[in-house]
mmCIF file of C-alpha atoms in Angstrom:
data_model
loop_
_atom_site.group_PDB
_atom_site.id
_atom_site.type_symbol
_atom_site.label_atom_id
_atom_site.label_comp_id
_atom_site.label_asym_id
_atom_site.label_seq_id
_atom_site.Cartn_x
_atom_site.Cartn_y
_atom_site.Cartn_z
ATOM 1 C CA MET S 1 1.504 -56.839 -5.538
ATOM 2 C CA ASP S 2 -2.050 -55.483 -5.663
ATOM 3 C CA ARG S 3 -3.494 -56.133 -9.151
ATOM 4 C CA THR S 4 -6.454 -53.724 -8.961
ATOM 5 C CA VAL S 5 -7.616 -52.719 -12.448
ATOM 6 C CA PHE S 6 -8.749 -49.239 -13.459
ATOM 7 C CA THR S 7 -11.943 -49.369 -15.548
ATOM 8 C CA GLY S 8 -12.288 -45.768 -16.755
ATOM 9 C CA SER S 9 -11.797 -44.510 -20.319
ATOM 10 C CA PHE S 10 -8.882 -42.264 -21.282
ATOM 11 C CA THR S 11 -10.737 -40.981 -24.355
ATOM 12 C CA GLN S 12 -14.201 -40.298 -22.900
ATOM 13 C CA GLN S 13 -14.942 -36.602 -22.498
ATOM 14 C CA GLU S 14 -17.623 -34.994 -20.374
ATOM 15 C CA PRO S 15 -20.915 -34.240 -22.134
ATOM 16 C CA ILE S 16 -21.418 -30.820 -23.703
ATOM 17 C CA PRO S 17 -22.952 -28.523 -21.043
ATOM 18 C CA GLU S 18 -26.732 -28.181 -21.105
ATOM 19 C CA ALA S 19 -26.364 -24.511 -22.051
ATOM 20 C CA GLY S 20 -24.257 -25.537 -25.064
ATOM 21 C CA ILE S 21 -26.793 -28.166 -26.121
ATOM 22 C CA ALA S 22 -29.613 -25.636 -25.855
ATOM 23 C CA ALA S 23 -27.648 -23.061 -27.883
ATOM 24 C CA ALA S 24 -26.819 -25.677 -30.517
ATOM 25 C CA LEU S 25 -30.476 -26.679 -30.821
ATOM 26 C CA GLU S 26 -31.429 -23.039 -31.296
ATOM 27 C CA VAL S 27 -28.926 -22.719 -34.156
ATOM 28 C CA LEU S 28 -30.197 -25.951 -35.699
ATOM 29 C CA SER S 29 -33.800 -24.779 -35.385
ATOM 30 C CA HIS S 30 -33.203 -21.529 -37.290
ATOM 31 C CA GLY S 31 -30.716 -23.131 -39.724
ATOM 32 C CA ARG S 32 -28.286 -20.209 -39.955
ATOM 33 C CA LEU S 33 -25.111 -22.233 -39.416
ATOM 34 C CA HIS S 34 -22.865 -20.210 -41.727
ATOM 35 C CA ARG S 35 -21.251 -17.459 -39.673
ATOM 36 C CA TYR S 36 -22.263 -14.698 -42.101
ATOM 37 C CA ASN S 37 -25.854 -15.914 -42.529
ATOM 38 C CA LEU S 38 -27.409 -13.493 -40.044
ATOM 39 C CA GLN S 39 -30.819 -11.928 -39.631
ATOM 40 C CA GLY S 40 -31.482 -8.304 -38.767
ATOM 41 C CA ASP S 41 -29.112 -7.041 -36.094
ATOM 42 C CA GLU S 42 -28.164 -10.569 -34.994
ATOM 43 C CA ALA S 43 -24.487 -10.821 -34.027
ATOM 44 C CA GLY S 44 -24.189 -14.574 -34.570
ATOM 45 C CA GLU S 45 -22.664 -17.181 -32.300
ATOM 46 C CA THR S 46 -19.255 -17.118 -33.982
ATOM 47 C CA ALA S 47 -18.801 -13.365 -33.668
ATOM 48 C CA LEU S 48 -19.912 -13.510 -30.032
ATOM 49 C CA LEU S 49 -17.439 -16.326 -29.308
ATOM 50 C CA GLU S 50 -14.632 -14.243 -30.811
ATOM 51 C CA GLU S 51 -15.625 -11.254 -28.712
ATOM 52 C CA GLU S 52 -15.732 -13.357 -25.543
ATOM 53 C CA PHE S 53 -12.430 -15.074 -26.302
ATOM 54 C CA ALA S 54 -10.728 -11.720 -26.833
ATOM 55 C CA VAL S 55 -11.941 -10.665 -23.384
ATOM 56 C CA PHE S 56 -10.894 -14.014 -21.880
ATOM 57 C CA THR S 57 -7.320 -13.686 -23.148
ATOM 58 C CA GLY S 58 -7.031 -9.890 -22.947
ATOM 59 C CA ALA S 59 -6.351 -9.632 -26.686
ATOM 60 C CA LYS S 60 -7.592 -6.840 -28.938
ATOM 61 C CA TYR S 61 -8.702 -9.181 -31.719
ATOM 62 C CA ALA S 62 -9.870 -12.783 -32.063
ATOM 63 C CA LEU S 63 -10.833 -15.027 -34.970
ATOM 64 C CA ALA S 64 -12.628 -18.389 -34.842
ATOM 65 C CA VAL S 65 -11.494 -20.912 -37.455
ATOM 66 C CA ALA S 66 -11.866 -24.536 -38.482
ATOM 67 C CA SER S 67 -9.005 -26.020 -36.425
ATOM 68 C CA GLY S 68 -5.928 -25.240 -34.383
ATOM 69 C CA GLY S 69 -3.781 -26.353 -37.297
ATOM 70 C CA TYR S 70 -5.571 -23.922 -39.597
ATOM 71 C CA ALA S 71 -5.000 -21.150 -37.025
ATOM 72 C CA MET S 72 -1.235 -21.764 -37.130
ATOM 73 C CA GLY S 73 -1.099 -21.849 -40.927
ATOM 74 C CA CYS S 74 -3.234 -18.709 -41.069
ATOM 75 C CA ALA S 75 -0.859 -16.908 -38.688
ATOM 76 C CA LEU S 76 2.176 -17.897 -40.761
ATOM 77 C CA ARG S 77 0.533 -16.722 -44.001
ATOM 78 C CA ALA S 78 -0.475 -13.420 -42.392
ATOM 79 C CA LEU S 79 3.194 -12.933 -41.474
ATOM 80 C CA GLY S 80 4.184 -13.520 -45.080
ATOM 81 C CA VAL S 81 5.897 -16.873 -44.531
ATOM 82 C CA GLY S 82 6.110 -18.756 -47.799
ATOM 83 C CA PRO S 83 8.005 -21.276 -49.914
ATOM 84 C CA GLY S 84 11.674 -21.622 -49.043
ATOM 85 C CA ASP S 85 11.440 -19.702 -45.768
ATOM 86 C CA ARG S 86 12.794 -21.299 -42.616
ATOM 87 C CA VAL S 87 10.674 -21.353 -39.437
ATOM 88 C CA LEU S 88 12.003 -22.263 -36.008
ATOM 89 C CA SER S 89 9.956 -24.667 -33.899
ATOM 90 C CA ASN S 90 10.230 -27.167 -31.062
ATOM 91 C CA GLY S 91 11.875 -30.505 -31.666
ATOM 92 C CA PHE S 92 9.241 -31.943 -29.306
ATOM 93 C CA THR S 93 5.745 -31.157 -30.518
ATOM 94 C CA LEU S 94 2.842 -32.780 -32.360
ATOM 95 C CA ALA S 95 2.618 -33.247 -36.120
ATOM 96 C CA PRO S 96 0.206 -30.333 -36.857
ATOM 97 C CA VAL S 97 2.931 -27.853 -35.872
ATOM 98 C CA PRO S 98 5.524 -28.804 -38.526
ATOM 99 C CA GLY S 99 2.518 -29.537 -40.722
ATOM 100 C CA ALA S 100 1.454 -25.890 -40.518
ATOM 101 C CA ILE S 101 4.965 -24.850 -41.542
ATOM 102 C CA ALA S 102 4.964 -27.300 -44.457
ATOM 103 C CA SER S 103 1.489 -26.116 -45.522
ATOM 104 C CA VAL S 104 2.919 -22.738 -46.539
ATOM 105 C CA GLY S 105 5.910 -24.334 -48.292
ATOM 106 C CA ALA S 106 8.339 -23.363 -45.541
ATOM 107 C CA GLU S 107 11.002 -25.493 -43.858
ATOM 108 C CA PRO S 108 10.982 -26.355 -40.139
ATOM 109 C CA VAL S 109 14.199 -25.776 -38.192
ATOM 110 C CA PHE S 110 13.858 -27.758 -34.984
ATOM 111 C CA VAL S 111 15.153 -26.513 -31.627
ATOM 112 C CA GLU S 112 16.303 -28.791 -28.808
ATOM 113 C CA THR S 113 14.077 -29.733 -25.861
ATOM 114 C CA THR S 114 14.937 -29.673 -22.157
ATOM 115 C CA GLU S 115 14.044 -32.254 -19.502
ATOM 116 C CA SER S 116 11.299 -29.806 -18.455
ATOM 117 C CA LEU S 117 9.772 -30.501 -21.915
ATOM 118 C CA THR S 118 10.227 -26.857 -22.951
ATOM 119 C CA ILE S 119 12.208 -25.333 -25.799
ATOM 120 C CA ASP S 120 15.951 -25.137 -25.083
ATOM 121 C CA LEU S 121 16.704 -21.406 -24.875
ATOM 122 C CA PRO S 122 20.481 -21.553 -25.554
ATOM 123 C CA ASP S 123 19.841 -23.651 -28.671
ATOM 124 C CA LEU S 124 17.069 -21.240 -29.678
ATOM 125 C CA ALA S 125 19.442 -18.280 -29.308
ATOM 126 C CA GLU S 126 22.039 -19.987 -31.505
ATOM 127 C CA LYS S 127 19.562 -20.957 -34.222
ATOM 128 C CA ALA S 128 17.856 -17.564 -34.084
ATOM 129 C CA ALA S 129 21.229 -16.030 -34.929
ATOM 130 C CA THR S 130 22.301 -18.516 -37.603
ATOM 131 C CA SER S 131 19.244 -20.103 -39.273
ATOM 132 C CA GLY S 132 17.962 -17.132 -41.236
ATOM 133 C CA ALA S 133 14.478 -17.749 -39.801
ATOM 134 C CA ARG S 134 12.324 -14.723 -39.032
ATOM 135 C CA VAL S 135 9.484 -16.589 -37.276
ATOM 136 C CA LEU S 136 9.328 -18.981 -34.313
ATOM 137 C CA LEU S 137 6.274 -21.236 -34.154
ATOM 138 C CA LEU S 138 6.513 -21.988 -30.440
ATOM 139 C CA SER S 139 4.677 -25.077 -29.203
ATOM 140 C CA HIS S 140 3.702 -25.126 -25.533
ATOM 141 C CA MET S 141 3.777 -28.880 -25.904
ATOM 142 C CA ARG S 142 1.612 -30.847 -23.455
ATOM 143 C CA GLY S 143 1.026 -27.638 -21.512
ATOM 144 C CA HIS S 144 4.626 -26.859 -20.522
ATOM 145 C CA LEU S 145 5.535 -23.156 -20.652
ATOM 146 C CA CYS S 146 9.157 -22.047 -20.883
ATOM 147 C CA ASP S 147 10.542 -18.804 -19.418
ATOM 148 C CA MET S 148 8.570 -16.548 -21.737
ATOM 149 C CA GLY S 149 10.403 -13.392 -20.700
ATOM 150 C CA ALA S 150 13.746 -14.908 -21.626
ATOM 151 C CA LEU S 151 12.353 -16.358 -24.857
ATOM 152 C CA MET S 152 10.907 -13.035 -25.991
ATOM 153 C CA GLU S 153 14.191 -11.292 -25.223
ATOM 154 C CA ILE S 154 16.026 -13.754 -27.501
ATOM 155 C CA CYS S 155 13.483 -13.385 -30.294
ATOM 156 C CA ASP S 156 13.133 -9.618 -30.046
ATOM 157 C CA ARG S 157 16.915 -9.238 -30.180
ATOM 158 C CA ALA S 158 17.049 -11.401 -33.324
ATOM 159 C CA GLY S 159 14.043 -9.739 -34.979
ATOM 160 C CA ILE S 160 12.014 -12.966 -34.867
ATOM 161 C CA ALA S 161 8.212 -12.886 -34.659
ATOM 162 C CA VAL S 162 6.726 -15.418 -32.226
ATOM 163 C CA VAL S 163 3.557 -17.382 -32.993
ATOM 164 C CA GLU S 164 2.390 -19.355 -29.958
ATOM 165 C CA ASP S 165 0.790 -22.776 -30.383
ATOM 166 C CA CYS S 166 -1.490 -22.834 -27.326
ATOM 167 C CA ALA S 167 -3.414 -26.014 -28.180
ATOM 168 C CA HIS S 168 -2.480 -27.409 -24.744
ATOM 169 C CA THR S 169 -2.422 -24.145 -22.764
ATOM 170 C CA MET S 170 -5.806 -22.460 -23.138
ATOM 171 C CA GLY S 171 -6.320 -21.038 -19.649
ATOM 172 C CA ALA S 172 -2.641 -21.284 -18.657
ATOM 173 C CA GLU S 173 -0.436 -18.317 -17.709
ATOM 174 C CA TRP S 174 3.214 -17.336 -17.360
ATOM 175 C CA GLU S 175 3.810 -14.830 -14.549
ATOM 176 C CA GLY S 176 0.175 -13.749 -14.781
ATOM 177 C CA THR S 177 0.119 -13.273 -18.564
ATOM 178 C CA PRO S 178 -2.204 -15.656 -20.428
ATOM 179 C CA SER S 179 -0.617 -18.149 -22.778
ATOM 180 C CA GLY S 180 -0.808 -16.730 -26.292
ATOM 181 C CA ARG S 181 -0.306 -13.112 -25.257
ATOM 182 C CA HIS S 182 3.486 -12.918 -25.510
ATOM 183 C CA GLY S 183 3.833 -13.447 -29.249
ATOM 184 C CA VAL S 184 2.331 -11.611 -32.190
ATOM 185 C CA PHE S 185 -0.268 -14.386 -32.588
ATOM 186 C CA GLY S 186 -1.705 -16.978 -30.209
ATOM 187 C CA CYS S 187 -3.282 -20.117 -31.747
ATOM 188 C CA TYR S 188 -5.697 -22.416 -29.891
ATOM 189 C CA SER S 189 -7.554 -25.649 -30.568
ATOM 190 C CA ALA S 190 -11.114 -26.708 -29.772
ATOM 191 C CA GLN S 191 -10.613 -30.310 -30.882
ATOM 192 C CA THR S 192 -12.253 -32.910 -28.629
ATOM 193 C CA TYR S 193 -9.156 -33.635 -26.504
ATOM 194 C CA LYS S 194 -8.397 -29.959 -25.809
ATOM 195 C CA HIS S 195 -9.726 -27.640 -23.097
ATOM 196 C CA VAL S 196 -12.955 -26.775 -24.891
ATOM 197 C CA ASN S 197 -14.630 -29.269 -27.171
ATOM 198 C CA SER S 198 -16.409 -28.683 -30.475
ATOM 199 C CA GLY S 199 -15.015 -31.793 -32.150
ATOM 200 C CA GLU S 200 -12.852 -29.600 -34.371
ATOM 201 C CA GLY S 201 -12.221 -25.879 -34.224
ATOM 202 C CA GLY S 202 -9.605 -23.245 -33.514
ATOM 203 C CA LEU S 203 -9.092 -19.676 -32.351
ATOM 204 C CA LEU S 204 -6.514 -17.041 -33.224
ATOM 205 C CA ILE S 205 -5.702 -13.887 -31.244
ATOM 206 C CA SER S 206 -3.503 -10.855 -31.889
ATOM 207 C CA ASP S 207 -3.076 -7.205 -30.962
ATOM 208 C CA ASP S 208 -1.708 -6.377 -34.429
ATOM 209 C CA ALA S 209 -4.486 -4.824 -36.513
ATOM 210 C CA GLU S 210 -3.006 -5.414 -39.964
ATOM 211 C CA LEU S 211 -1.991 -9.008 -39.256
ATOM 212 C CA MET S 212 -5.451 -9.814 -37.898
ATOM 213 C CA ALA S 213 -7.136 -8.137 -40.867
ATOM 214 C CA ARG S 214 -5.102 -10.380 -43.163
ATOM 215 C CA ALA S 215 -6.049 -13.433 -41.090
ATOM 216 C CA ILE S 216 -9.761 -12.575 -41.230
ATOM 217 C CA ILE S 217 -9.667 -12.089 -45.015
ATOM 218 C CA GLN S 218 -7.725 -15.359 -45.381
ATOM 219 C CA SER S 219 -10.233 -17.257 -43.259
ATOM 220 C CA GLY S 220 -12.919 -16.638 -45.868
ATOM 221 C CA SER S 221 -14.693 -13.441 -44.851
ATOM 222 C CA TYR S 222 -15.115 -12.295 -48.465
ATOM 223 C CA MET S 223 -16.009 -8.611 -47.980
ATOM 224 C CA LEU S 224 -18.162 -9.355 -44.928
ATOM 225 C CA TYR S 225 -15.467 -8.467 -42.391
ATOM 226 C CA GLY S 226 -17.755 -5.751 -41.021
ATOM 227 C CA ARG S 227 -19.768 -8.495 -39.337
ATOM 228 C CA HIS S 228 -16.834 -9.319 -37.065
ATOM 229 C CA ARG S 229 -16.930 -7.739 -33.611
ATOM 230 C CA ALA S 230 -13.448 -8.564 -32.195
ATOM 231 C CA ALA S 231 -11.790 -7.181 -35.330
ATOM 232 C CA PRO S 232 -9.716 -4.207 -36.503
ATOM 233 C CA PRO S 233 -11.467 -1.087 -37.890
ATOM 234 C CA ALA S 234 -12.627 -0.992 -41.518
ATOM 235 C CA GLU S 235 -9.765 1.210 -42.723
ATOM 236 C CA VAL S 236 -7.255 -1.531 -41.876
ATOM 237 C CA PHE S 237 -9.108 -3.996 -44.101
ATOM 238 C CA GLU S 238 -9.034 -1.426 -46.910
ATOM 239 C CA ARG S 239 -5.237 -1.723 -46.957
ATOM 240 C CA VAL S 240 -5.148 -5.519 -47.290
ATOM 241 C CA LYS S 241 -8.407 -6.749 -48.785
ATOM 242 C CA TYR S 242 -7.306 -6.807 -52.430
ATOM 243 C CA VAL S 243 -3.947 -8.478 -51.846
ATOM 244 C CA THR S 244 -4.911 -11.168 -49.302
ATOM 245 C CA PRO S 245 -6.107 -14.531 -50.664
ATOM 246 C CA ASN S 246 -9.233 -16.289 -49.414
ATOM 247 C CA ILE S 247 -8.134 -19.635 -47.929
ATOM 248 C CA SER S 248 -11.437 -20.602 -46.375
ATOM 249 C CA GLY S 249 -11.291 -22.057 -42.881
ATOM 250 C CA ARG S 250 -14.184 -20.463 -41.026
ATOM 251 C CA MET S 251 -15.820 -21.709 -37.856
ATOM 252 C CA ASP S 252 -19.601 -22.095 -38.074
ATOM 253 C CA ASN S 253 -22.288 -20.905 -35.677
ATOM 254 C CA LEU S 254 -23.087 -24.421 -34.475
ATOM 255 C CA ARG S 255 -19.611 -25.089 -33.129
ATOM 256 C CA ALA S 256 -19.387 -21.579 -31.688
ATOM 257 C CA ALA S 257 -22.686 -22.113 -29.852
ATOM 258 C CA ILE S 258 -21.300 -25.284 -28.277
ATOM 259 C CA LEU S 259 -18.085 -23.514 -27.246
ATOM 260 C CA ARG S 260 -19.365 -20.329 -25.626
ATOM 261 C CA PRO S 261 -20.693 -21.966 -22.423
ATOM 262 C CA GLN S 262 -17.524 -24.073 -22.190
ATOM 263 C CA LEU S 263 -15.377 -20.956 -22.347
ATOM 264 C CA ALA S 264 -17.375 -19.471 -19.478
ATOM 265 C CA ASP S 265 -16.827 -22.676 -17.465
ATOM 266 C CA LEU S 266 -13.105 -22.961 -18.257
ATOM 267 C CA PRO S 267 -11.650 -21.478 -15.025
ATOM 268 C CA ALA S 268 -13.575 -24.059 -12.961
ATOM 269 C CA GLN S 269 -12.514 -26.824 -15.358
ATOM 270 C CA VAL S 270 -8.874 -25.787 -15.007
ATOM 271 C CA ALA S 271 -9.103 -26.209 -11.233
ATOM 272 C CA ARG S 272 -10.517 -29.713 -11.698
ATOM 273 C CA TRP S 273 -7.786 -30.719 -14.169
ATOM 274 C CA ASN S 274 -5.100 -29.445 -11.848
ATOM 275 C CA ALA S 275 -6.481 -31.422 -8.921
ATOM 276 C CA LEU S 276 -6.204 -34.602 -11.010
ATOM 277 C CA TYR S 277 -2.729 -33.659 -12.220
ATOM 278 C CA TYR S 278 -1.271 -33.013 -8.786
ATOM 279 C CA ALA S 279 -2.889 -36.153 -7.358
ATOM 280 C CA VAL S 280 -1.175 -38.295 -10.002
ATOM 281 C CA GLU S 281 2.091 -36.367 -9.678
ATOM 282 C CA GLU S 282 2.253 -36.843 -5.911
ATOM 283 C CA GLY S 283 1.239 -40.476 -6.290
ATOM 284 C CA VAL S 284 4.178 -41.303 -8.560
ATOM 285 C CA ARG S 285 6.721 -38.964 -6.987
ATOM 286 C CA ASN S 286 9.743 -40.705 -5.426
ATOM 287 C CA THR S 287 9.133 -43.904 -7.411
ATOM 288 C CA PRO S 288 12.619 -45.346 -8.082
ATOM 289 C CA GLY S 289 13.539 -44.954 -11.759
ATOM 290 C CA LEU S 290 10.729 -42.459 -12.458
ATOM 291 C CA LYS S 291 11.283 -38.717 -12.707
ATOM 292 C CA VAL S 292 8.392 -36.248 -12.471
ATOM 293 C CA ILE S 293 8.509 -33.057 -14.526
ATOM 294 C CA GLU S 294 8.905 -30.261 -11.986
ATOM 295 C CA ARG S 295 6.765 -27.229 -12.850
ATOM 296 C CA ASP S 296 8.112 -23.710 -12.593
ATOM 297 C CA PRO S 297 6.270 -21.718 -9.869
ATOM 298 C CA ARG S 298 5.892 -18.825 -12.355
ATOM 299 C CA GLU S 299 3.660 -21.042 -14.481
ATOM 300 C CA LYS S 300 -0.101 -21.454 -13.979
ATOM 301 C CA ILE S 301 -0.757 -24.835 -15.534
ATOM 302 C CA VAL S 302 -3.746 -26.603 -17.058
ATOM 303 C CA GLY S 303 -3.099 -30.230 -16.134
ATOM 304 C CA SER S 304 -5.158 -31.975 -18.815
ATOM 305 C CA SER S 305 -2.311 -34.447 -19.357
ATOM 306 C CA ILE S 306 0.711 -35.523 -17.354
ATOM 307 C CA GLN S 307 4.194 -36.644 -18.379
ATOM 308 C CA PHE S 308 7.046 -38.352 -16.600
ATOM 309 C CA LEU S 309 10.487 -39.631 -17.531
ATOM 310 C CA LEU S 310 12.040 -43.081 -17.230
ATOM 311 C CA PRO S 311 15.568 -41.778 -17.873
ATOM 312 C CA GLU S 312 17.588 -44.943 -17.264
ATOM 313 C CA ALA S 313 15.124 -47.578 -18.477
ATOM 314 C CA THR S 314 15.851 -49.633 -21.576
ATOM 315 C CA PRO S 315 13.271 -49.701 -24.375
ATOM 316 C CA GLU S 316 12.364 -53.263 -23.358
ATOM 317 C CA LYS S 317 11.657 -52.197 -19.777
ATOM 318 C CA ILE S 318 9.600 -49.214 -20.895
ATOM 319 C CA GLU S 319 7.568 -51.497 -23.144
ATOM 320 C CA ALA S 320 7.016 -53.797 -20.153
ATOM 321 C CA ILE S 321 5.785 -50.866 -18.061
ATOM 322 C CA ILE S 322 3.430 -49.701 -20.840
ATOM 323 C CA ALA S 323 2.071 -53.232 -21.265
ATOM 324 C CA GLY S 324 1.733 -53.813 -17.518
ATOM 325 C CA CYS S 325 -0.206 -50.581 -17.032
ATOM 326 C CA LEU S 326 -2.424 -51.309 -20.049
ATOM 327 C CA ALA S 327 -3.282 -54.750 -18.661
ATOM 328 C CA ARG S 328 -4.564 -52.915 -15.606
ATOM 329 C CA GLY S 329 -6.548 -50.344 -17.586
ATOM 330 C CA VAL S 330 -4.061 -47.449 -17.623
ATOM 331 C CA GLU S 331 -3.208 -46.136 -21.117
ATOM 332 C CA LEU S 332 0.258 -44.594 -21.376
ATOM 333 C CA LYS S 333 1.850 -43.235 -24.540
ATOM 334 C CA TRP S 334 5.602 -43.411 -25.167
ATOM 335 C CA PHE S 335 7.459 -40.955 -27.390
ATOM 336 C CA GLY S 336 10.530 -43.175 -27.646
ATOM 337 C CA ALA S 337 9.060 -46.039 -29.653
ATOM 338 C CA GLU S 338 10.658 -46.997 -32.980
ATOM 339 C CA GLU S 339 7.481 -46.210 -34.930
ATOM 340 C CA PRO S 340 4.879 -43.479 -34.301
ATOM 341 C CA VAL S 341 1.787 -44.688 -32.452
ATOM 342 C CA ALA S 342 -1.346 -42.489 -32.379
ATOM 343 C CA PHE S 343 -0.110 -38.935 -31.677
ATOM 344 C CA THR S 344 3.407 -39.855 -30.533
ATOM 345 C CA SER S 345 5.295 -39.040 -33.735
ATOM 346 C CA ARG S 346 8.499 -37.036 -33.324
ATOM 347 C CA TYR S 347 10.756 -34.842 -35.446
ATOM 348 C CA ASP S 348 12.527 -37.764 -37.185
ATOM 349 C CA SER S 349 9.094 -39.074 -38.283
ATOM 350 C CA TRP S 350 8.363 -35.909 -40.280
ATOM 351 C CA ARG S 351 10.331 -36.759 -43.394
ATOM 352 C CA TYR S 352 8.984 -33.810 -45.368
ATOM 353 C CA ALA S 353 11.413 -31.759 -43.242
ATOM 354 C CA PRO S 354 15.184 -31.910 -43.868
ATOM 355 C CA PRO S 355 16.984 -34.451 -41.619
ATOM 356 C CA GLN S 356 18.173 -32.829 -38.404
ATOM 357 C CA SER S 357 20.080 -33.976 -35.335
ATOM 358 C CA LEU S 358 18.750 -33.141 -31.867
ATOM 359 C CA PRO S 359 20.692 -35.300 -29.380
ATOM 360 C CA LYS S 360 19.260 -33.623 -26.264
ATOM 361 C CA THR S 361 15.723 -34.080 -27.541
ATOM 362 C CA ASP S 362 16.436 -37.693 -28.494
ATOM 363 C CA LYS S 363 17.573 -38.417 -24.949
ATOM 364 C CA VAL S 364 14.474 -36.844 -23.441
ATOM 365 C CA LEU S 365 12.013 -38.537 -25.799
ATOM 366 C CA ALA S 366 13.635 -41.946 -25.323
ATOM 367 C CA GLY S 367 12.231 -42.098 -21.801
ATOM 368 C CA LEU S 368 9.179 -39.842 -22.080
ATOM 369 C CA VAL S 369 5.773 -41.225 -21.091
ATOM 370 C CA ASP S 370 2.522 -39.305 -21.523
ATOM 371 C CA MET S 371 -1.011 -39.772 -20.184
ATOM 372 C CA ARG S 372 -4.301 -37.944 -20.715
ATOM 373 C CA LEU S 373 -6.378 -36.817 -17.718
ATOM 374 C CA PRO S 374 -9.986 -36.414 -18.893
ATOM 375 C CA LEU S 375 -12.422 -34.715 -16.534
ATOM 376 C CA THR S 376 -14.513 -37.869 -16.456
ATOM 377 C CA PHE S 377 -11.922 -39.076 -13.892
ATOM 378 C CA SER S 378 -12.401 -38.508 -10.154
ATOM 379 C CA ASP S 379 -9.743 -37.686 -7.570
ATOM 380 C CA GLU S 380 -10.006 -41.307 -6.424
ATOM 381 C CA ASP S 381 -9.366 -42.451 -9.994
ATOM 382 C CA ALA S 382 -6.221 -40.308 -10.086
ATOM 383 C CA THR S 383 -4.944 -41.897 -6.899
ATOM 384 C CA LEU S 384 -5.607 -45.405 -8.233
ATOM 385 C CA ILE S 385 -3.953 -44.633 -11.587
ATOM 386 C CA ALA S 386 -0.854 -43.330 -9.816
ATOM 387 C CA SER S 387 -0.630 -46.469 -7.689
ATOM 388 C CA ILE S 388 -0.856 -48.696 -10.780
ATOM 389 C CA ILE S 389 1.917 -46.740 -12.526
ATOM 390 C CA ARG S 390 4.079 -46.880 -9.415
ATOM 391 C CA ASP S 391 3.557 -50.642 -9.053
ATOM 392 C CA GLU S 392 4.373 -51.386 -12.693
ATOM 393 C CA VAL S 393 7.484 -49.204 -12.714
ATOM 394 C CA ARG S 394 8.745 -50.897 -9.563
ATOM 395 C CA ALA S 395 8.005 -54.339 -11.010
ATOM 396 C CA ALA S 396 9.879 -53.588 -14.248
ATOM 397 C CA LEU S 397 12.829 -51.684 -12.833
#
């Protein structure tokens, strides 16, 4: 067997675009990093980012915040979720999602996961009817979108508000509608490993004026909400400003300056990610013992990571595949390991939530392997990575 080794890095991002560096230097040179520290009729980088993100997603309102996790917690608070409430969410997601629920004192109720890595709609319908939850925090985990029309029908029928966690789907669409535009709120991340990179950062969108006014007050606007551009009119703030707590989580002008050129470049970046994704997918397709995740044609993806299943492999064989790939420079993450490693924790690791049984999800996660696809990789890299995975799976199975 060919033992070629891949020498690229799975955690190295592309540099910030020159336009972002120049904008950041301008902010540093004038020193007005705080979003409300403006001069004259200056709009400020953060307000301009919000305005541009609202246009990008087609939303009426947008808010830039400190992180994607803060965006989710902010959305839940704006909806009035609090201690003792139950919130539906995916059994397969990352820790900041149940963490956002726990941050408001609420209790996660996990919903089963399908082999397509999306929320199980029949289980959602049952729990929507029986759990007493009035909010679904829906995670588009690793970029996989479920049938959003069917999901919204279930939630609308049950009177459940949907908050979309779009940390992995900025730029993705379902039947032509951008991710984040089906629910009452869409929450996005600008953390380094997401689709735009400011180290940390988040964005929140909504068409609901009162909910967004609450979110803006919560984020730490004081009474400076008039300096927001992608925001509801002043009379909406008058209704909520005295009863909405300040839970500061603002984005600053420096991070916004870095992000604005990246947002403009995002459609081209999506095309590059998808080329890498489909090259790896085709390279591993038809490997005995390996199952690719088939994507629904109604979904426009952003392939910044790729997943596959090893449905019949024992834990020992999966560990051998992970180790064999790592020895050849390919870093895979496994969601079925006994203990969480890096970001691969799962619902039974989150012991601040009540114990729950999700047998379908357990079966999926037992054989689920995940891999990042940074844009520092070339198409040739993707082909080589796929061949290494294919070789190691064949050798182990």
